PDB file of C-alpha atoms in Angstrom:
ATOM      1  CA  MET A   1     -22.036 108.233 -18.014  1.00 67.00           C
ATOM      2  CA  MET A   2     -19.841 105.637 -16.563  1.00 72.00           C
ATOM      3  CA  ALA A   3     -19.896 102.212 -18.100  1.00 84.00           C
ATOM      4  CA  ARG A   4     -21.211  99.139 -16.425  1.00 88.00           C
ATOM      5  CA  ALA A   5     -18.627  96.650 -14.792  1.00 91.00           C
ATOM      6  CA  ILE A   6     -18.341  93.174 -16.536  1.00 91.00           C
ATOM      7  CA  TRP A   7     -17.024  91.826 -13.434  1.00 92.00           C
ATOM      8  CA  SER A   8     -16.762  92.917  -9.770  1.00 91.00           C
ATOM      9  CA  GLY A   9     -14.631  91.548  -6.846  1.00 91.00           C
ATOM     10  CA  TYR A  10     -11.754  92.040  -5.028  1.00 92.00           C
ATOM     11  CA  ILE A  11      -7.927  92.488  -5.734  1.00 92.00           C
ATOM     12  CA  SER A  12      -6.103  90.579  -2.897  1.00 89.00           C
ATOM     13  CA  PHE A  13      -2.435  90.802  -2.029  1.00 90.00           C
ATOM     14  CA  GLY A  14      -1.286  89.511   1.293  1.00 88.00           C
ATOM     15  CA  LEU A  15      -3.847  90.460   3.975  1.00 88.00           C
ATOM     16  CA  VAL A  16      -5.148  93.442   1.813  1.00 89.00           C
ATOM     17  CA  SER A  17      -8.390  93.324  -0.060  1.00 90.00           C
ATOM     18  CA  VAL A  18      -9.274  96.142  -2.546  1.00 92.00           C
ATOM     19  CA  PRO A  19     -12.975  95.996  -4.090  1.00 93.00           C
ATOM     20  CA  VAL A  20     -12.847  96.868  -7.796  1.00 95.00           C
ATOM     21  CA  GLY A  21     -14.632  96.749 -10.977  1.00 94.00           C
ATOM     22  CA  LEU A  22     -13.635  95.268 -14.301  1.00 95.00           C
ATOM     23  CA  TYR A  23     -14.093  97.409 -17.309  1.00 96.00           C
ATOM     24  CA  SER A  24     -13.187  96.716 -21.237  1.00 94.00           C
ATOM     25  CA  ALA A  25     -10.391  98.889 -22.337  1.00 94.00           C
ATOM     26  CA  THR A  26     -10.714  98.041 -25.928  1.00 91.00           C
ATOM     27  CA  SER A  27     -13.050  97.898 -28.796  1.00 88.00           C
ATOM     28  CA  GLU A  28     -12.360  96.516 -32.187  1.00 85.00           C
ATOM     29  CA  HIS A  29     -13.284  98.069 -35.426  1.00 83.00           C
ATOM     30  CA  GLU A  30     -15.811  96.194 -37.250  1.00 80.00           C
ATOM     31  CA  LEU A  31     -18.023  96.498 -40.246  1.00 84.00           C
ATOM     32  CA  ASP A  32     -20.849  93.995 -40.552  1.00 87.00           C
ATOM     33  CA  PHE A  33     -21.658  92.151 -43.471  1.00 90.00           C
ATOM     34  CA  HIS A  34     -24.601  89.796 -44.197  1.00 92.00           C
ATOM     35  CA  GLN A  35     -24.694  87.044 -46.828  1.00 93.00           C
ATOM     36  CA  PHE A  36     -26.515  87.098 -50.023  1.00 94.00           C
ATOM     37  CA  GLN A  37     -27.019  84.897 -53.085  1.00 93.00           C
ATOM     38  CA  ARG A  38     -25.214  86.434 -55.722  1.00 94.00           C
ATOM     39  CA  GLY A  39     -27.343  88.679 -58.393  1.00 93.00           C
ATOM     40  CA  THR A  40     -30.184  88.583 -55.918  1.00 94.00           C
ATOM     41  CA  SER A  41     -31.318  90.400 -52.743  1.00 93.00           C
ATOM     42  CA  ASP A  42     -31.779  86.987 -51.129  1.00 94.00           C
ATOM     43  CA  ARG A  43     -30.410  86.829 -47.581  1.00 95.00           C
ATOM     44  CA  ILE A  44     -28.768  83.304 -46.587  1.00 94.00           C
ATOM     45  CA  ARG A  45     -29.794  81.910 -43.330  1.00 92.00           C
ATOM     46  CA  TYR A  46     -28.171  78.902 -41.450  1.00 92.00           C
ATOM     47  CA  LYS A  47     -30.219  76.027 -39.981  1.00 92.00           C
ATOM     48  CA  ARG A  48     -29.448  73.367 -37.586  1.00 95.00           C
ATOM     49  CA  VAL A  49     -30.006  70.453 -39.645  1.00 96.00           C
ATOM     50  CA  ASN A  50     -29.707  66.580 -38.849  1.00 96.00           C
ATOM     51  CA  GLU A  51     -27.168  65.327 -41.370  1.00 92.00           C
ATOM     52  CA  ARG A  52     -28.928  61.932 -41.877  1.00 94.00           C
ATOM     53  CA  THR A  53     -32.752  62.974 -42.257  1.00 95.00           C
ATOM     54  CA  GLY A  54     -32.091  66.592 -43.425  1.00 93.00           C
ATOM     55  CA  ARG A  55     -34.718  67.888 -40.950  1.00 95.00           C
ATOM     56  CA  GLU A  56     -34.307  71.163 -38.952  1.00 95.00           C
ATOM     57  CA  VAL A  57     -33.623  70.423 -35.233  1.00 96.00           C
ATOM     58  CA  ASP A  58     -34.906  72.717 -32.440  1.00 94.00           C
ATOM     59  CA  TYR A  59     -31.973  74.038 -30.311  1.00 91.00           C
ATOM     60  CA  ASP A  60     -33.436  72.603 -27.005  1.00 89.00           C
ATOM     61  CA  LYS A  61     -32.878  69.059 -28.480  1.00 91.00           C
ATOM     62  CA  ILE A  62     -29.461  69.492 -29.276  1.00 92.00           C
ATOM     63  CA  VAL A  63     -26.776  68.010 -26.843  1.00 91.00           C
ATOM     64  CA  LYS A  64     -23.071  68.498 -27.239  1.00 92.00           C
ATOM     65  CA  GLY A  65     -20.655  65.402 -28.121  1.00 93.00           C
ATOM     66  CA  HIS A  66     -16.704  65.221 -27.626  1.00 93.00           C
ATOM     67  CA  ASP A  67     -14.924  63.512 -30.451  1.00 94.00           C
ATOM     68  CA  VAL A  68     -12.683  60.835 -28.668  1.00 93.00           C
ATOM     69  CA  GLY A  69     -11.661  59.289 -31.882  1.00 93.00           C
ATOM     70  CA  GLY A  70     -12.532  56.329 -34.065  1.00 91.00           C
ATOM     71  CA  GLY A  71     -15.854  57.811 -35.096  1.00 89.00           C
ATOM     72  CA  GLU A  72     -16.876  57.589 -31.275  1.00 93.00           C
ATOM     73  CA  TYR A  73     -18.424  60.572 -29.532  1.00 94.00           C
ATOM     74  CA  VAL A  74     -19.188  61.175 -25.657  1.00 94.00           C
ATOM     75  CA  ILE A  75     -22.419  63.012 -25.210  1.00 92.00           C
ATOM     76  CA  VAL A  76     -22.286  65.606 -22.620  1.00 91.00           C
ATOM     77  CA  GLU A  77     -25.659  67.183 -21.468  1.00 87.00           C
ATOM     78  CA  SER A  78     -25.709  70.900 -20.747  1.00 82.00           C
ATOM     79  CA  ASP A  79     -26.606  70.423 -17.064  1.00 83.00           C
ATOM     80  CA  GLU A  80     -23.658  68.149 -16.547  1.00 85.00           C
ATOM     81  CA  LEU A  81     -21.331  70.832 -17.850  1.00 81.00           C
ATOM     82  CA  ALA A  82     -23.019  73.397 -15.561  1.00 74.00           C
ATOM     83  CA  ASP A  83     -22.423  71.081 -12.581  1.00 79.00           C
ATOM     84  CA  ILE A  84     -18.719  71.067 -13.016  1.00 80.00           C
ATOM     85  CA  ALA A  85     -18.315  74.749 -14.243  1.00 70.00           C
ATOM     86  CA  PRO A  86     -16.325  77.068 -12.055  1.00 69.00           C
ATOM     87  CA  GLY A  87     -18.375  79.507  -9.853  1.00 63.00           C
ATOM     88  CA  ARG A  88     -18.338  83.273 -10.472  1.00 60.00           C
ATOM     89  CA  SER A  89     -15.184  84.090  -8.633  1.00 70.00           C
ATOM     90  CA  ARG A  90     -15.148  87.377  -6.425  1.00 82.00           C
ATOM     91  CA  SER A  91     -11.307  87.267  -6.026  1.00 85.00           C
ATOM     92  CA  LEU A  92      -8.327  88.441  -7.920  1.00 90.00           C
ATOM     93  CA  GLU A  93      -5.703  86.936  -5.805  1.00 89.00           C
ATOM     94  CA  ILE A  94      -2.280  87.895  -6.433  1.00 93.00           C
ATOM     95  CA  SER A  95       0.189  85.002  -5.989  1.00 92.00           C
ATOM     96  CA  ARG A  96       3.267  86.734  -7.025  1.00 94.00           C
ATOM     97  CA  PHE A  97       4.762  90.102  -8.251  1.00 97.00           C
ATOM     98  CA  VAL A  98       7.120  89.934 -11.239  1.00 96.00           C
ATOM     99  CA  ASP A  99       9.079  92.386 -13.225  1.00 96.00           C
ATOM    100  CA  LEU A 100       6.935  93.625 -16.079  1.00 94.00           C
ATOM    101  CA  ASP A 101       9.764  93.554 -18.529  1.00 94.00           C
ATOM    102  CA  GLU A 102      10.286  89.743 -18.011  1.00 95.00           C
ATOM    103  CA  ILE A 103       6.841  88.987 -19.446  1.00 95.00           C
ATOM    104  CA  ASP A 104       6.856  87.897 -23.027  1.00 95.00           C
ATOM    105  CA  PRO A 105       4.074  89.765 -24.866  1.00 94.00           C
ATOM    106  CA  ILE A 106       2.931  86.639 -26.703  1.00 95.00           C
ATOM    107  CA  HIS A 107       1.347  85.809 -23.240  1.00 96.00           C
ATOM    108  CA  PHE A 108      -1.018  88.866 -23.252  1.00 96.00           C
ATOM    109  CA  GLN A 109      -4.516  88.280 -24.359  1.00 94.00           C
ATOM    110  CA  LYS A 110      -6.833  91.297 -24.030  1.00 95.00           C
ATOM    111  CA  SER A 111      -6.717  94.249 -21.730  1.00 96.00           C
ATOM    112  CA  TYR A 112      -9.366  95.538 -19.214  1.00 97.00           C
ATOM    113  CA  TYR A 113      -9.365  98.627 -16.866  1.00 97.00           C
ATOM    114  CA  LEU A 114      -9.644  97.923 -13.162  1.00 96.00           C
ATOM    115  CA  ALA A 115     -11.301 100.796 -11.074  1.00 95.00           C
ATOM    116  CA  PRO A 116     -12.096 101.133  -7.263  1.00 94.00           C
ATOM    117  CA  SER A 117     -15.631 100.096  -6.498  1.00 91.00           C
ATOM    118  CA  ASP A 118     -16.213 102.763  -3.852  1.00 86.00           C
ATOM    119  CA  ALA A 119     -14.730 106.035  -2.695  1.00 85.00           C
ATOM    120  CA  GLU A 120     -14.124 104.381   0.627  1.00 87.00           C
ATOM    121  CA  ASN A 121     -11.295 101.951  -0.433  1.00 83.00           C
ATOM    122  CA  ALA A 122      -9.931 104.258  -3.297  1.00 91.00           C
ATOM    123  CA  SER A 123      -6.753 105.193  -1.253  1.00 92.00           C
ATOM    124  CA  SER A 124      -5.865 101.422  -1.146  1.00 92.00           C
ATOM    125  CA  TYR A 125      -6.519 101.205  -4.951  1.00 94.00           C
ATOM    126  CA  GLY A 126      -3.990 104.016  -5.404  1.00 94.00           C
ATOM    127  CA  LEU A 127      -1.395 102.603  -3.139  1.00 93.00           C
ATOM    128  CA  LEU A 128      -1.362  99.351  -5.046  1.00 94.00           C
ATOM    129  CA  ARG A 129      -1.031 101.373  -8.352  1.00 96.00           C
ATOM    130  CA  ASP A 130       1.415 103.546  -7.247  1.00 96.00           C
ATOM    131  CA  ALA A 131       3.669 100.874  -5.717  1.00 95.00           C
ATOM    132  CA  LEU A 132       3.170  98.888  -8.937  1.00 96.00           C
ATOM    133  CA  ALA A 133       4.486 102.027 -11.159  1.00 96.00           C
ATOM    134  CA  LYS A 134       7.516 102.682  -8.950  1.00 97.00           C
ATOM    135  CA  THR A 135       8.808  98.827  -8.806  1.00 96.00           C
ATOM    136  CA  ASN A 136       7.810  98.425 -12.555  1.00 96.00           C
ATOM    137  CA  ARG A 137       6.125  95.024 -11.369  1.00 96.00           C
ATOM    138  CA  ALA A 138       3.125  93.381 -12.348  1.00 96.00           C
ATOM    139  CA  GLY A 139       0.780  91.324 -10.068  1.00 96.00           C
ATOM    140  CA  ILE A 140       0.019  87.837 -11.208  1.00 96.00           C
ATOM    141  CA  ALA A 141      -3.209  86.571 -10.334  1.00 93.00           C
ATOM    142  CA  SER A 142      -5.929  84.244 -11.523  1.00 89.00           C
ATOM    143  CA  PHE A 143      -9.771  84.644 -11.363  1.00 88.00           C
ATOM    144  CA  VAL A 144     -13.258  83.162 -12.964  1.00 85.00           C
ATOM    145  CA  MET A 145     -15.219  85.297 -15.393  1.00 84.00           C
ATOM    146  CA  ARG A 146     -18.063  83.841 -17.440  1.00 79.00           C
ATOM    147  CA  SER A 147     -17.407  80.286 -16.205  1.00 74.00           C
ATOM    148  CA  LYS A 148     -13.824  80.469 -17.728  1.00 83.00           C
ATOM    149  CA  GLU A 149     -10.593  80.717 -15.526  1.00 87.00           C
ATOM    150  CA  TYR A 150      -8.255  83.071 -16.439  1.00 91.00           C
ATOM    151  CA  LEU A 151      -4.545  84.018 -15.711  1.00 94.00           C
ATOM    152  CA  ALA A 152      -3.997  87.819 -15.232  1.00 95.00           C
ATOM    153  CA  ALA A 153      -1.136  90.355 -15.018  1.00 96.00           C
ATOM    154  CA  ILE A 154      -2.171  93.647 -13.136  1.00 97.00           C
ATOM    155  CA  ARG A 155      -0.283  96.554 -14.034  1.00 97.00           C
ATOM    156  CA  ALA A 156       0.014 100.197 -13.436  1.00 97.00           C
ATOM    157  CA  ASP A 157      -0.797 102.538 -16.490  1.00 96.00           C
ATOM    158  CA  GLY A 158      -0.819 106.423 -15.321  1.00 95.00           C
ATOM    159  CA  LYS A 159      -3.689 106.641 -13.058  1.00 96.00           C
ATOM    160  CA  VAL A 160      -5.591 103.456 -13.771  1.00 96.00           C
ATOM    161  CA  LEU A 161      -4.688  99.685 -12.954  1.00 97.00           C
ATOM    162  CA  VAL A 162      -5.058  97.547 -16.124  1.00 97.00           C
ATOM    163  CA  LEU A 163      -5.684  94.120 -16.109  1.00 97.00           C
ATOM    164  CA  GLU A 164      -4.203  91.825 -19.023  1.00 96.00           C
ATOM    165  CA  THR A 165      -5.827  88.387 -19.414  1.00 96.00           C
ATOM    166  CA  MET A 166      -2.996  85.922 -20.510  1.00 95.00           C
ATOM    167  CA  PHE A 167      -2.680  82.707 -22.195  1.00 95.00           C
ATOM    168  CA  PHE A 168      -1.298  79.653 -19.960  1.00 94.00           C
ATOM    169  CA  ALA A 169       1.833  78.270 -21.181  1.00 94.00           C
ATOM    170  CA  ASP A 170       0.473  75.231 -22.572  1.00 94.00           C
ATOM    171  CA  GLU A 171      -1.663  77.393 -24.890  1.00 94.00           C
ATOM    172  CA  ILE A 172       1.496  78.767 -26.524  1.00 94.00           C
ATOM    173  CA  ARG A 173       2.488  77.112 -29.659  1.00 94.00           C
ATOM    174  CA  ASP A 174       5.821  75.793 -30.112  1.00 92.00           C
ATOM    175  CA  PRO A 175       7.296  78.068 -33.127  1.00 89.00           C
ATOM    176  CA  LEU A 176       9.447  75.179 -34.572  1.00 87.00           C
ATOM    177  CA  LYS A 177       6.421  72.666 -34.687  1.00 89.00           C
ATOM    178  CA  GLU A 178       4.040  75.443 -36.072  1.00 89.00           C
ATOM    179  CA  VAL A 179       6.409  76.858 -39.063  1.00 89.00           C
ATOM    180  CA  GLY A 180       9.129  74.161 -39.588  1.00 82.00           C
ATOM    181  CA  ASP A 181      13.034  75.103 -39.994  1.00 84.00           C
ATOM    182  CA  LEU A 182      14.003  78.628 -39.428  1.00 82.00           C
ATOM    183  CA  PRO A 183      17.197  80.337 -40.626  1.00 82.00           C
ATOM    184  CA  ALA A 184      20.419  79.847 -38.610  1.00 82.00           C
ATOM    185  CA  LYS A 185      22.072  82.924 -36.834  1.00 81.00           C
ATOM    186  CA  SER A 186      23.204  85.454 -39.392  1.00 75.00           C
ATOM    187  CA  SER A 187      26.821  85.537 -39.925  1.00 70.00           C
ATOM    188  CA  ALA A 188      27.216  88.095 -42.656  1.00 69.00           C
ATOM    189  CA  GLY A 189      29.046  90.860 -40.911  1.00 78.00           C
ATOM    190  CA  LYS A 190      28.445  93.663 -43.416  1.00 81.00           C
ATOM    191  CA  GLN A 191      24.812  93.067 -44.097  1.00 82.00           C
ATOM    192  CA  LEU A 192      23.946  92.685 -40.463  1.00 84.00           C
ATOM    193  CA  SER A 193      25.773  95.982 -39.775  1.00 85.00           C
ATOM    194  CA  MET A 194      23.703  97.724 -42.440  1.00 83.00           C
ATOM    195  CA  ALA A 195      20.622  96.069 -41.145  1.00 85.00           C
ATOM    196  CA  VAL A 196      21.175  97.563 -37.567  1.00 86.00           C
ATOM    197  CA  ASP A 197      22.003 100.861 -39.229  1.00 86.00           C
ATOM    198  CA  LEU A 198      18.595 100.737 -41.084  1.00 85.00           C
ATOM    199  CA  ILE A 199      16.773 100.157 -38.060  1.00 84.00           C
ATOM    200  CA  GLU A 200      18.466 102.938 -36.114  1.00 85.00           C
ATOM    201  CA  ALA A 201      17.635 105.058 -38.859  1.00 84.00           C
ATOM    202  CA  MET A 202      14.069 104.167 -38.792  1.00 81.00           C
ATOM    203  CA  SER A 203      13.805 104.324 -35.138  1.00 83.00           C
ATOM    204  CA  GLY A 204      11.543 106.764 -33.139  1.00 82.00           C
ATOM    205  CA  SER A 205       9.273 107.064 -30.102  1.00 82.00           C
ATOM    206  CA  TRP A 206       6.104 104.913 -29.875  1.00 79.00           C
ATOM    207  CA  ARG A 207       3.188 106.936 -30.431  1.00 83.00           C
ATOM    208  CA  ALA A 208      -0.037 105.068 -30.727  1.00 80.00           C
ATOM    209  CA  GLY A 209      -2.080 107.914 -32.346  1.00 85.00           C
ATOM    210  CA  ASP A 210       0.277 107.676 -35.344  1.00 81.00           C
ATOM    211  CA  TYR A 211      -1.314 104.533 -36.575  1.00 72.00           C
ATOM    212  CA  LYS A 212      -4.711 104.316 -37.980  1.00 82.00           C
ATOM    213  CA  ASP A 213      -7.048 101.414 -39.279  1.00 76.00           C
ATOM    214  CA  SER A 214      -6.447 102.286 -42.993  1.00 78.00           C
ATOM    215  CA  TYR A 215      -8.262  98.923 -44.050  1.00 76.00           C
ATOM    216  CA  THR A 216     -11.594  99.796 -42.525  1.00 81.00           C
ATOM    217  CA  ASP A 217     -11.585 103.177 -43.777  1.00 82.00           C
ATOM    218  CA  ARG A 218     -11.166 101.627 -47.390  1.00 79.00           C
ATOM    219  CA  VAL A 219     -13.908  99.147 -47.011  1.00 82.00           C
ATOM    220  CA  LYS A 220     -16.159 101.889 -46.068  1.00 84.00           C
ATOM    221  CA  LYS A 221     -15.110 104.008 -48.747  1.00 82.00           C
ATOM    222  CA  LEU A 222     -15.665 101.029 -51.203  1.00 84.00           C
ATOM    223  CA  VAL A 223     -19.333 100.561 -49.797  1.00 84.00           C
ATOM    224  CA  ALA A 224     -19.882 104.032 -50.181  1.00 85.00           C
ATOM    225  CA  ASP A 225     -18.794 104.135 -53.864  1.00 84.00           C
ATOM    226  CA  LYS A 226     -20.535 101.106 -54.912  1.00 80.00           C
ATOM    227  CA  ARG A 227     -23.832 102.633 -53.355  1.00 83.00           C
ATOM    228  CA  LYS A 228     -23.242 105.617 -55.486  1.00 84.00           C
ATOM    229  CA  GLY A 229     -22.947 103.296 -58.452  1.00 82.00           C
ATOM    230  CA  LYS A 230     -19.237 103.793 -58.999  1.00 82.00           C
ATOM    231  CA  GLU A 231     -17.067 101.276 -60.567  1.00 78.00           C
ATOM    232  CA  ILE A 232     -14.106 100.401 -58.656  1.00 76.00           C
ATOM    233  CA  VAL A 233     -10.678  99.705 -60.320  1.00 72.00           C
ATOM    234  CA  PHE A 234      -7.590  98.673 -58.090  1.00 72.00           C
ATOM    235  CA  ASN A 235      -4.001  98.917 -59.135  1.00 70.00           C
ATOM    236  CA  GLU A 236      -1.472  97.770 -57.128  1.00 68.00           C
ATOM    237  CA  GLU A 237       2.224  96.667 -57.561  1.00 71.00           C
ATOM    238  CA  GLU A 238       3.596  93.320 -55.943  1.00 69.00           C
ATOM    239  CA  PRO A 239       6.914  93.660 -54.680  1.00 73.00           C
ATOM    240  CA  GLU A 240       9.459  91.185 -55.443  1.00 76.00           C
ATOM    241  CA  ALA A 241      11.819  89.465 -53.120  1.00 75.00           C
ATOM    242  CA  THR A 242      15.086  91.046 -52.627  1.00 77.00           C
ATOM    243  CA  THR A 243      17.848  88.348 -53.868  1.00 73.00           C
ATOM    244  CA  THR A 244      20.941  87.878 -51.667  1.00 71.00           C
ATOM    245  CA  THR A 245      23.333  89.726 -54.463  1.00 70.00           C
ATOM    246  CA  ASP A 246      20.844  92.745 -54.220  1.00 76.00           C
ATOM    247  CA  LEU A 247      20.610  92.838 -50.320  1.00 76.00           C
ATOM    248  CA  VAL A 248      23.410  95.135 -49.701  1.00 76.00           C
ATOM    249  CA  THR A 249      22.551  97.629 -52.354  1.00 82.00           C
ATOM    250  CA  ALA A 250      18.671  97.604 -51.108  1.00 81.00           C
ATOM    251  CA  LEU A 251      20.162  98.044 -47.475  1.00 79.00           C
ATOM    252  CA  ARG A 252      22.326 100.889 -48.613  1.00 81.00           C
ATOM    253  CA  ALA A 253      19.604 102.775 -50.212  1.00 85.00           C
ATOM    254  CA  SER A 254      16.971 102.224 -47.601  1.00 85.00           C
ATOM    255  CA  VAL A 255      19.425 103.640 -44.921  1.00 80.00           C
ATOM    256  CA  GLU A 256      20.069 106.860 -47.346  1.00 84.00           C
ATOM    257  CA  ALA A 257      16.477 107.045 -47.591  1.00 85.00           C
ATOM    258  CA  ALA A 258      15.743 106.604 -43.917  1.00 83.00           C
ATOM    259  CA  ARG A 259      18.079 109.169 -42.682  1.00 84.00           C
ATOM    260  CA  ALA A 260      17.149 111.804 -45.390  1.00 85.00           C
ATOM    261  CA  ARG A 261      13.615 111.444 -44.074  1.00 83.00           C
ATOM    262  CA  ARG A 262      14.740 112.129 -40.483  1.00 80.00           C
ATOM    263  CA  ALA A 263      16.665 115.017 -41.517  1.00 81.00           C
ATOM    264  CA  GLY A 264      13.532 116.336 -43.302  1.00 78.00           C
ATOM    265  CA  LYS A 265      14.808 116.038 -46.959  1.00 58.00           C
ATOM    266  CA  LYS A 266      12.737 114.916 -49.729  1.00 51.00           C
ATOM    267  CA  THR A 267      14.367 112.533 -52.089  1.00 49.00           C
ATOM    268  CA  PRO A 268      13.042 110.307 -54.289  1.00 51.00           C
ATOM    269  CA  ALA A 269      13.141 106.614 -53.000  1.00 48.00           C
ATOM    270  CA  LYS A 270      14.903 103.918 -55.257  1.00 48.00           C
ATOM    271  CA  LYS A 271      12.502 101.475 -56.826  1.00 49.00           C
ATOM    272  CA  THR A 272      13.085  97.817 -56.450  1.00 46.00           C
ATOM    273  CA  PRO A 273      11.820  95.318 -59.109  1.00 46.00           C
ATOM    274  CA  THR A 274       8.098  94.641 -58.999  1.00 45.00           C
ATOM    275  CA  LYS A 275       5.795  92.246 -60.400  1.00 45.00           C
ATOM    276  CA  LYS A 276       2.890  93.795 -62.014  1.00 44.00           C
ATOM    277  CA  PRO A 277      -0.368  91.566 -62.004  1.00 43.00           C
ATOM    278  CA  ALA A 278      -2.850  91.750 -64.667  1.00 42.00           C
ATOM    279  CA  ALA A 279      -5.595  94.488 -64.061  1.00 41.00           C
ATOM    280  CA  LYS A 280      -9.064  92.935 -62.848  1.00 41.00           C
ATOM    281  CA  LYS A 281     -11.562  92.972 -65.147  1.00 40.00           C
ATOM    282  CA  THR A 282     -15.150  94.204 -64.044  1.00 40.00           C
ATOM    283  CA  ALA A 283     -18.210  91.743 -64.200  1.00 40.00           C
ATOM    284  CA  ALA A 284     -19.964  94.333 -66.528  1.00 38.00           C
ATOM    285  CA  LYS A 285     -17.034  94.386 -69.462  1.00 40.00           C
ATOM    286  CA  LYS A 286     -17.044  91.315 -71.496  1.00 42.00           C
ATOM    287  CA  THR A 287     -15.770  89.871 -74.697  1.00 40.00           C
ATOM    288  CA  ALA A 288     -15.962  92.407 -77.589  1.00 38.00           C
ATOM    289  CA  ALA A 289     -14.392  95.070 -75.310  1.00 39.00           C
ATOM    290  CA  LYS A 290     -11.710  92.537 -73.729  1.00 41.00           C
ATOM    291  CA  ALA A 291      -8.639  94.031 -75.596  1.00 40.00           C
ATOM    292  CA  ALA A 292      -9.839  97.640 -75.335  1.00 41.00           C
ATOM    293  CA  THR A 293     -10.423  96.884 -71.437  1.00 42.00           C
ATOM    294  CA  LYS A 294      -6.792  95.309 -70.873  1.00 44.00           C
ATOM    295  CA  SER A 295      -5.157  98.491 -72.870  1.00 44.00           C
ATOM    296  CA  THR A 296      -7.265 101.110 -70.941  1.00 44.00           C
ATOM    297  CA  ALA A 297      -6.197  99.171 -67.598  1.00 43.00           C
ATOM    298  CA  LYS A 298      -2.638  99.037 -68.596  1.00 44.00           C
ATOM    299  CA  LYS A 299      -2.575 102.861 -69.065  1.00 43.00           C
ATOM    300  CA  ALA A 300      -4.599 103.407 -65.845  1.00 42.00           C
ATOM    301  CA  ALA A 301      -2.079 101.422 -64.024  1.00 41.00           C
ATOM    302  CA  LYS A 302       0.809 103.734 -65.206  1.00 43.00           C
ATOM    303  CA  LYS A 303      -0.589 106.690 -64.711  1.00 42.00           C
ATOM    304  CA  THR A 304      -1.388 105.780 -60.962  1.00 39.00           C
ATOM    305  CA  THR A 305       1.643 103.669 -59.739  1.00 41.00           C
ATOM    306  CA  ALA A 306       1.435 105.352 -56.477  1.00 38.00           C
ATOM    307  CA  LYS A 307      -2.121 105.339 -55.822  1.00 41.00           C
ATOM    308  CA  LYS A 308      -3.782 102.051 -54.396  1.00 42.00           C
ATOM    309  CA  SER A 309      -7.193 102.590 -55.689  1.00 41.00           C
ATOM    310  CA  THR A 310      -9.127 104.967 -58.169  1.00 39.00           C
ATOM    311  CA  THR A 311     -12.758 105.487 -58.870  1.00 40.00           C
ATOM    312  CA  LYS A 312     -14.701 106.313 -62.045  1.00 40.00           C
ATOM    313  CA  LYS A 313     -18.386 106.993 -62.600  1.00 41.00           C
ATOM    314  CA  THR A 314     -20.589 104.527 -64.380  1.00 38.00           C
ATOM    315  CA  THR A 315     -24.084 105.078 -65.040  1.00 38.00           C
ATOM    316  CA  ARG A 316     -24.944 101.345 -63.734  1.00 41.00           C
ATOM    317  CA  LYS A 317     -26.228 101.386 -60.187  1.00 40.00           C
ATOM    318  CA  ALA A 318     -24.815  98.652 -58.162  1.00 37.00           C
ATOM    319  CA  ALA A 319     -27.169  95.962 -57.021  1.00 34.00           C
TER     320      ALA A 319
END
């Protein structure tokens, strides 16, 4: 069954208008968690409370206020915001076509699919798609959806047109203001050359399917293991920053290892110095067993250096 369009309207370029529908192109991995008071099964709930009286306030009695500084707020009613909100736009008017490679990816926000709304105008849709693909161009347009104006880039991707909502220029933060001083251009000839060699040795084709959300999988496994009453022990080495004096050695070893992997050879990777954090204690183990627990954790860490997590059974059920 075809998904329902979240927006419908027309792509307009020149005197040509093509009816289209907009569909979500992505969905994020999410594992929902509720909040509880520790040691109980009591859910945590949020209430809208008057900070002066401490009393709960009904939603229909709440208005919005904008902070203008000095402890002063301008109160704005919901109907006032509705009066000035942009209407639900029905037009994706392309104002310019630009080379797709000229757009800095930092401007891209979220991807959507555009599809023809009816079979009668499918040929016009296909014509725009094929022309964009042939010229490697993107159509820049603006439109309104859900009371918000968006800047958008429309590009071809195989058989479909993709709309990328974009950040406006003034929404992109200045990196120098955000992160402060940054290193000057590298002048270390040998180190730079070896770094380039390492990048080349580790280069390959982009295949999106090669990458998986391993963290969400680990979270699911953690939940499943705790449900079965298993005790979870994590052992992970923390890497130590490579010093300037060790940089060339580390780069050379990395290049050799990367080239060996590309050639299909299995060679043990050279280890870099690491900091080993103390093993975490579980809540169930206390005072008298403290020394024994540390000793056991250290032995387990040595045996499972290459593993990020191990589990062992316990008779105590998780709460």
